[in-house]
Tab-separated table of C-alpha atoms (C1' of nucleotides) in Angstrom:
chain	number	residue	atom	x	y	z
A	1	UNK	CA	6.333	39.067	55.861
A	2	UNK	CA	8.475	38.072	53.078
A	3	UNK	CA	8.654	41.086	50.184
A	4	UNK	CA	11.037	41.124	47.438
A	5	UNK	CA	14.373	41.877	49.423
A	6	UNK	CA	13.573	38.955	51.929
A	7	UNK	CA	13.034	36.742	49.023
A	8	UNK	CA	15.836	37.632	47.292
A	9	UNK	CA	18.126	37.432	50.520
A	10	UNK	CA	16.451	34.019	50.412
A	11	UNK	CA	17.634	33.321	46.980
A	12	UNK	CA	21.411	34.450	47.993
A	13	UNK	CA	21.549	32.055	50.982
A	14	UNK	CA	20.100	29.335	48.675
A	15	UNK	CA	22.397	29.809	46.045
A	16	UNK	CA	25.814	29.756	47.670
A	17	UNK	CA	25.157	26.823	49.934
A	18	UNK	CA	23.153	24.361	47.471
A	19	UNK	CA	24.026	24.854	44.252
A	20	UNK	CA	25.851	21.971	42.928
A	21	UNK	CA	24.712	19.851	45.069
A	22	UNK	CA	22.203	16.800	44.461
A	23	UNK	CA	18.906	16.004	46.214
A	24	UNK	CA	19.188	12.637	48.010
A	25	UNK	CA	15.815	12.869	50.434
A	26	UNK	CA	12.600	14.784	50.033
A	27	UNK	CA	9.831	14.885	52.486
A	28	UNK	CA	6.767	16.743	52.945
A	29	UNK	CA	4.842	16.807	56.467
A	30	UNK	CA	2.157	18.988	55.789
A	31	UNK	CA	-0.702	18.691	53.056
A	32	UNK	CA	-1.106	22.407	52.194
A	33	UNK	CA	2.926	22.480	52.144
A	34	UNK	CA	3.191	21.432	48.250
A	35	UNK	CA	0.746	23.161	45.579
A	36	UNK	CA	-2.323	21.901	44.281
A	37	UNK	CA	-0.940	22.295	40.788
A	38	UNK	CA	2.044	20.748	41.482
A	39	UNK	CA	2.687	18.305	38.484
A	40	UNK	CA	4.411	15.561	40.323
A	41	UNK	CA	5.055	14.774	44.806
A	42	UNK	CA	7.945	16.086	46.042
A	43	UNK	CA	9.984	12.972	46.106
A	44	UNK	CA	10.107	13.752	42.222
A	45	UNK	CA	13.447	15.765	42.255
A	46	UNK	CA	15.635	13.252	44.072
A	47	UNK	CA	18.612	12.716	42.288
A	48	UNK	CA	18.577	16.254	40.512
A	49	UNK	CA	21.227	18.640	40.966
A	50	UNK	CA	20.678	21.928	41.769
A	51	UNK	CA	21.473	24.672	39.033
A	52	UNK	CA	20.446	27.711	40.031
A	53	UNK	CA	18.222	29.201	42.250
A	54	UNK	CA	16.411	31.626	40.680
A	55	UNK	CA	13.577	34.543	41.948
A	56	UNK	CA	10.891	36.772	39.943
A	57	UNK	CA	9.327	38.794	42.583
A	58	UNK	CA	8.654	36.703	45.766
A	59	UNK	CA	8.570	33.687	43.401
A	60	UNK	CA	11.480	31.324	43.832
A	61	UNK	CA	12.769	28.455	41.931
A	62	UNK	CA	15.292	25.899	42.241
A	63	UNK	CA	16.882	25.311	38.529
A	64	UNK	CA	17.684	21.394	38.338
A	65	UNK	CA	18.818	19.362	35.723
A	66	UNK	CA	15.404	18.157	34.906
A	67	UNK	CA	12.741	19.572	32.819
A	68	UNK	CA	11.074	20.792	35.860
A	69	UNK	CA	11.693	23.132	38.018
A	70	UNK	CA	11.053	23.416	42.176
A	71	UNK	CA	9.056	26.731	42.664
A	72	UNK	CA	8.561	28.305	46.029
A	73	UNK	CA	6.333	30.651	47.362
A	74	UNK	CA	6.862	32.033	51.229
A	75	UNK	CA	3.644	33.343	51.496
A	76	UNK	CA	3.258	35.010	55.215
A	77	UNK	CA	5.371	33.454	57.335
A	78	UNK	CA	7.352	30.971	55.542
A	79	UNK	CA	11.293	30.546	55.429
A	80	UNK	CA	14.030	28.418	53.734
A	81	UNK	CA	16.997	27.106	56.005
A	82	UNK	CA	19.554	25.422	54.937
A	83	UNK	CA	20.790	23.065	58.269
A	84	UNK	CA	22.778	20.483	59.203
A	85	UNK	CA	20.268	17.015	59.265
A	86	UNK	CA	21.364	16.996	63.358
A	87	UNK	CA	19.816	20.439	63.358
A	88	UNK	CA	16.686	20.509	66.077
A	89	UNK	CA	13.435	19.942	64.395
A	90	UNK	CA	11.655	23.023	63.974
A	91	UNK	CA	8.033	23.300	65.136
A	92	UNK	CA	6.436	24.316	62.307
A	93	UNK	CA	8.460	22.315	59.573
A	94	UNK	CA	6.325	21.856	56.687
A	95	UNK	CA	8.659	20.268	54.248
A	96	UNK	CA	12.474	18.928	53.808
A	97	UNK	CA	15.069	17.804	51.065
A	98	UNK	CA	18.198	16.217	51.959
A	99	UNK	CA	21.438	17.340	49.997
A	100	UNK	CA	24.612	15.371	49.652
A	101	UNK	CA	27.662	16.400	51.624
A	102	UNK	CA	27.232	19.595	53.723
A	103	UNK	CA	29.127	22.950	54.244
A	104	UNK	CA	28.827	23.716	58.135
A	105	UNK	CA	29.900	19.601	58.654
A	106	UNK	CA	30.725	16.415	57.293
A	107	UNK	CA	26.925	15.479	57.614
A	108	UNK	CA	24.529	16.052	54.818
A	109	UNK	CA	22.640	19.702	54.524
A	110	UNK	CA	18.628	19.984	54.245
A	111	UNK	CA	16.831	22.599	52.775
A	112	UNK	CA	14.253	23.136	54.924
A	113	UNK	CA	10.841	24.350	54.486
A	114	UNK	CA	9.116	25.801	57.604
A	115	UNK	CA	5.786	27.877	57.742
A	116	UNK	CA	3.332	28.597	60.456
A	117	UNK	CA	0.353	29.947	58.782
A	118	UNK	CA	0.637	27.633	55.717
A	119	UNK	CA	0.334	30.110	52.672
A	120	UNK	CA	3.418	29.444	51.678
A	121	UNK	CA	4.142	26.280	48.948
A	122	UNK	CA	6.357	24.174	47.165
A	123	UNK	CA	5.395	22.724	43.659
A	124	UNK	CA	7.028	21.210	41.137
A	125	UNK	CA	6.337	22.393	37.781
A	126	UNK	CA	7.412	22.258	33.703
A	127	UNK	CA	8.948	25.788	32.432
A	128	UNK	CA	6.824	28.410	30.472
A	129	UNK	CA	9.416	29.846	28.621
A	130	UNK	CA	12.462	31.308	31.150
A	131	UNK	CA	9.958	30.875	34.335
A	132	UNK	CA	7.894	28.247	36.077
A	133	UNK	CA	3.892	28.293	34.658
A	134	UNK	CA	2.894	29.555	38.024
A	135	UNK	CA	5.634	32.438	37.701
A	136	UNK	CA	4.584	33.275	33.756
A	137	UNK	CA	1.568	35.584	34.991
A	138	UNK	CA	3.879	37.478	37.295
A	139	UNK	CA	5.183	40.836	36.058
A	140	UNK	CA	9.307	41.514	36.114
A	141	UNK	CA	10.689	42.770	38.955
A	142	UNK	CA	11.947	46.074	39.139
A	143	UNK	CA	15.358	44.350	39.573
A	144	UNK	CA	15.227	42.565	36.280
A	145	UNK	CA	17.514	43.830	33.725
A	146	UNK	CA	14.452	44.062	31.099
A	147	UNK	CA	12.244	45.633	33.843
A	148	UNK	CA	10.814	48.701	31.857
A	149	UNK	CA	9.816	51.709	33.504
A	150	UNK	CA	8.453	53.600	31.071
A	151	UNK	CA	5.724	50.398	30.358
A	152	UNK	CA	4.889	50.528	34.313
A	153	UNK	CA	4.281	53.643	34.886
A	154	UNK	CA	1.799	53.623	31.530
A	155	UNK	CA	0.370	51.082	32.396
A	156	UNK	CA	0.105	52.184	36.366
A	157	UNK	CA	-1.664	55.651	34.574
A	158	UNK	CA	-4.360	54.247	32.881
A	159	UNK	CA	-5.903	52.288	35.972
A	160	UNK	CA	-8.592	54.051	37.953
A	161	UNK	CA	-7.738	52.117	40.970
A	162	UNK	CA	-6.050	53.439	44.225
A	163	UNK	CA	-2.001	53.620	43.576
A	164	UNK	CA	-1.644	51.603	46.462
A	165	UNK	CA	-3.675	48.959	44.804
A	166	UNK	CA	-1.773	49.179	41.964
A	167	UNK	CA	1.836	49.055	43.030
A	168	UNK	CA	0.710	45.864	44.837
A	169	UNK	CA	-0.579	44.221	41.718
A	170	UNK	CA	2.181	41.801	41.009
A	171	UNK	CA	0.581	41.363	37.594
A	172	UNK	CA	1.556	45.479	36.864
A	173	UNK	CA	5.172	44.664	38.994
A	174	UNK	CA	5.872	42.368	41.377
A	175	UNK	CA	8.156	41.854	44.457
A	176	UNK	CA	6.179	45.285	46.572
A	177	UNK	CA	4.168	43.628	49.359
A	178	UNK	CA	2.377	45.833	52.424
A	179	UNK	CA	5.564	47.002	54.020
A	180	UNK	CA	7.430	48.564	50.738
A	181	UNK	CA	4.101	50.054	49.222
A	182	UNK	CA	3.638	51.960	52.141
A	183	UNK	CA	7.261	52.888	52.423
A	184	UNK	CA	7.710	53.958	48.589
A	185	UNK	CA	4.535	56.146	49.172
A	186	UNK	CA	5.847	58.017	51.857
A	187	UNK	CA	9.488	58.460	50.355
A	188	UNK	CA	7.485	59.955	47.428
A	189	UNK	CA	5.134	61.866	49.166
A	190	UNK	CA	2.065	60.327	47.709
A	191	UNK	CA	-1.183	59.240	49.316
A	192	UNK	CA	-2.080	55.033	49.228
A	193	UNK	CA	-5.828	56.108	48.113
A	194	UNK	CA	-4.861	58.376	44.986
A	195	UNK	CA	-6.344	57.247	41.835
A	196	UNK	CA	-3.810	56.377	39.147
A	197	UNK	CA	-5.272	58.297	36.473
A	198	UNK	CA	-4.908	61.765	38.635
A	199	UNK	CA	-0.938	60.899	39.085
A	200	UNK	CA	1.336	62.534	36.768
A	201	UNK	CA	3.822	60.038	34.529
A	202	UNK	CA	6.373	61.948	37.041
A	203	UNK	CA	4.769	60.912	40.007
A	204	UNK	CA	4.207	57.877	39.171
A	205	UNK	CA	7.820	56.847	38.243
A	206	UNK	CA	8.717	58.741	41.411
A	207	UNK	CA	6.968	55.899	42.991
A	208	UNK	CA	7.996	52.743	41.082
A	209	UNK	CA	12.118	54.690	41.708
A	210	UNK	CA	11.147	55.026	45.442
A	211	UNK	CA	10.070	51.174	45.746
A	212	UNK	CA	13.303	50.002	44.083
A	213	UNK	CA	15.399	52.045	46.435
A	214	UNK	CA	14.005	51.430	49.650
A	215	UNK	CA	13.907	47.395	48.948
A	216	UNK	CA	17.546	47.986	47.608
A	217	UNK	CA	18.898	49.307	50.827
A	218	UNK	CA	16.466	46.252	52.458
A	219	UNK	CA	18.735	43.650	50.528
A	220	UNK	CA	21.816	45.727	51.752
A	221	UNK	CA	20.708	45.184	55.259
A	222	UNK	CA	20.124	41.299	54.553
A	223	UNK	CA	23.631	40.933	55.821
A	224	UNK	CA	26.362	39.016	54.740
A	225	UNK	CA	27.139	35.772	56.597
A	226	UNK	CA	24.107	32.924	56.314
A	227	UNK	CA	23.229	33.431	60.296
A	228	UNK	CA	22.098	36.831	59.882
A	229	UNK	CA	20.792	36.026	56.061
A	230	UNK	CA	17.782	33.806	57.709
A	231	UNK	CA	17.217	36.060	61.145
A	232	UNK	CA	16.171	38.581	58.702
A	233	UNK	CA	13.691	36.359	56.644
A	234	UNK	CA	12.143	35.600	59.902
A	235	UNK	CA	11.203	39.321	59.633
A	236	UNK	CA	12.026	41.120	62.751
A	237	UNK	CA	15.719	41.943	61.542
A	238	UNK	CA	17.244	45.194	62.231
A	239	UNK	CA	16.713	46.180	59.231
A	240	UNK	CA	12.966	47.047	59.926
A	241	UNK	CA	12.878	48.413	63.211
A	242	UNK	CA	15.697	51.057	61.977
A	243	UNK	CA	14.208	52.085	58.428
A	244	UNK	CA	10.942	51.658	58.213
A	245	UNK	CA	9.763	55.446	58.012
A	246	UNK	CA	5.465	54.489	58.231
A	247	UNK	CA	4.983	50.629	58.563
A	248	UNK	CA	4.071	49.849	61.990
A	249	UNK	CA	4.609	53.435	63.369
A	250	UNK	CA	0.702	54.571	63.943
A	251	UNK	CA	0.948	57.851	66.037
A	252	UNK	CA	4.747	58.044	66.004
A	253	UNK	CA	6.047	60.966	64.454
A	254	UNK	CA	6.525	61.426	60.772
A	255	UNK	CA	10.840	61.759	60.075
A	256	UNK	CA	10.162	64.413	57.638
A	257	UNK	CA	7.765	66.729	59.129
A	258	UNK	CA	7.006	65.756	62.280
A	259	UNK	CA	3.265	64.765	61.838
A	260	UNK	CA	1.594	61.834	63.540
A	261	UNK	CA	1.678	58.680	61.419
A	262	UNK	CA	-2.084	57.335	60.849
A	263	UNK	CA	-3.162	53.980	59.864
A	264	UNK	CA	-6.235	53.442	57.957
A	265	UNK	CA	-7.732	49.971	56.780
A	266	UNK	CA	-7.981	49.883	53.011
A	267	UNK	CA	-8.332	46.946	50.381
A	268	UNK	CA	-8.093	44.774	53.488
A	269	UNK	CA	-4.944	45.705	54.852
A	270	UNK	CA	-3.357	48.094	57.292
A	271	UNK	CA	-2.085	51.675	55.118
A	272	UNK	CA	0.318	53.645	57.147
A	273	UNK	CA	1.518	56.944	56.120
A	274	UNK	CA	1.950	60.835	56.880
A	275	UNK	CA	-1.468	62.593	55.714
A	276	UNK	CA	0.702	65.977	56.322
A	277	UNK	CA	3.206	64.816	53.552
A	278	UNK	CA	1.134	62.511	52.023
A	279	UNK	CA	-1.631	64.632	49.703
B	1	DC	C1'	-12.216	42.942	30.942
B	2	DA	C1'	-11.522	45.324	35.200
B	3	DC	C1'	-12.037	45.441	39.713
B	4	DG	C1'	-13.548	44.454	44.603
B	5	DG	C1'	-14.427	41.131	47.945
B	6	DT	C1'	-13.557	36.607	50.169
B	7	DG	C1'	-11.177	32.390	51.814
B	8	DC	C1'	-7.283	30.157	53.299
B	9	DC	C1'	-4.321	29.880	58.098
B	10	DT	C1'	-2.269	30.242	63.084
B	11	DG	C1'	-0.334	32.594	66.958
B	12	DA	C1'	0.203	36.963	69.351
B	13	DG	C1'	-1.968	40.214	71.818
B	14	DA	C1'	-6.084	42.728	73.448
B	15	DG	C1'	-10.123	42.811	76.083
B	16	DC	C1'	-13.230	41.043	79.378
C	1	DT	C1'	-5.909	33.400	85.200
C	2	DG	C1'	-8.131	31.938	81.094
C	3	DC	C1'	-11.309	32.445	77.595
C	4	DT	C1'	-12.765	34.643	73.129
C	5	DC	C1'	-12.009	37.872	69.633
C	6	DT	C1'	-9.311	40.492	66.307
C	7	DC	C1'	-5.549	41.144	63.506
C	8	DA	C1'	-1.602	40.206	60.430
C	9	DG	C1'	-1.492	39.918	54.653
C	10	DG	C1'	0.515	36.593	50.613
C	11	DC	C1'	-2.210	34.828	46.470
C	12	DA	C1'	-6.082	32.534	43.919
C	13	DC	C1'	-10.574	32.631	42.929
C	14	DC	C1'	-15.348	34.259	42.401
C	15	DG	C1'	-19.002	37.508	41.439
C	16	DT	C1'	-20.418	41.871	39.599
DNA sequence: CACGGTGCCTGAGAGC
DNA sequence: TGCTCTCAGGCACCGT
């Protein structure tokens, strides 16, 4: 499941192997694969150049020389490959542009858009100030140079929901998906089903510091060369079955105190954490 | 306005 | 073996 670090390690891959270059195909095989709101098909950015790539959260843009923008959204189980046109067709390819000239041969490169479950997206849309409109109602990341703390964890104290709830609201800050909520709430010792108003400012922030560090060392563990970049977006990388401390690990024991793991359903998802550590 | 619940989707794995 | 059921959880949207 794509969270922040997959996304950005996304956004890393993407922007050393296709920026600079222009968009001479686009295809789309699928109809859920672009966006409902998307303002044109996708066959509206050949000919642009790629810019930038750019990421808020798990929201992903391509920055063209147009006065649009290509937004992506993995949703579940998407990815972004960047392949050689000869490269095997992929089984659950959703979506395609073709780039001019091509790094791993003398053929051209595609960008390619694959996604099993189909809650992922492409759309092409006009900027909102710095973002894409479907990225303005997303919070900064806790990466973001103007991410502010202090404004989180204010805002995180006056909700009556459950912190879990909260830290997954990618309207309060964005980028923490199932995996990294659960982690940062273990690291800081905090149960999912506290209500926001009964955390301290302290704990709180303890929480939002947590987050940013465990999806920190996830980027770290993204790897360096492109291979390894997209084995990890495909989301059984090493990464998680070495650090993951709760996620997944129902009736293992706890690497802190030694306490079984439990898993209770809450807000529709799977919570994993240590109710001896966890209060 | 704030918040909780639901729908979208497919393949893996469990259970019979 | 093969069928059916449950589960996984991103986001948008709807109702209270």
């Amino acid at each position: 499941m794509p969270e922040l670090p997959e996304v950005e390690t996304v956004r890393g891959g993407l922007n050393q192997y296709t920026v600079g270059k222009k968009i001479i195909g686009a295809e789309s095989y699928h109809p859920r694969a672009i966006k409902p709101g998307s303002i044109a098909p996708l066959q509206a950015v050949i000919g642009a150049k790629i810019q930038a790539v750019n990421r808020r959260g798990k929201f992903l843009w391509l920055r063209l020389d147009r006065e649009y923008a290509l937004v992506a959204h993995l949703g579940m189980s998407g990815q972004l490959l960047v392949q050689p046109a000869s490269a095997p067709q992929q089984s659950h390819l959703r979506a395609k542009l073709d780039l001019a000239g091509g790094f791993a041969s003398k053929q051209s490169d595609q960008i390619r858009f694959i996604d099993q479950r189909t809650f992922g997206w492409l759309s092409i849309e006009e900027y909102a100030g710095d973002v894409p409109t479907s990225v303005r109602h997303i919070a900064v990341d806790p990466f973001e140079a103007n991410f502010d703390i202090k404004k989180v964890v204010n805002k995180i104290k006056s909700k009556k929901c459950a912190i879990k709830t909260a830290i997954l609201n990618q309207e309060i800050l964005s980028g923490i998906g199932n995996i990294y909520a659960d982690e940062a709430l273990w690291r800081a010792r905090v149960h999912p089903e506290i209500i926001c108003e009964d955390l301290s400012e302290v704990e709180i922030k303890n929480i939002i510091t947590s987050a940013k560090r465990v999806m920190k060392s996830a980027i770290k563990s993204g790897g360096t060369s492109f291979d390894e970049q997209y084995k990890n977006v495909n989301g059984e990388s090493g990464y998680f079955s070495r650090s993951l401390k709760v996620y997944g690990r129902e009736g293992q024991r706890c690497a802190r105190c030694g306490g079984a793991i439990h898993r209770i359903a809450f807000a529709n998802r799977s919570s994993h954490f240590c109710p001896c550590c966890q209060r």
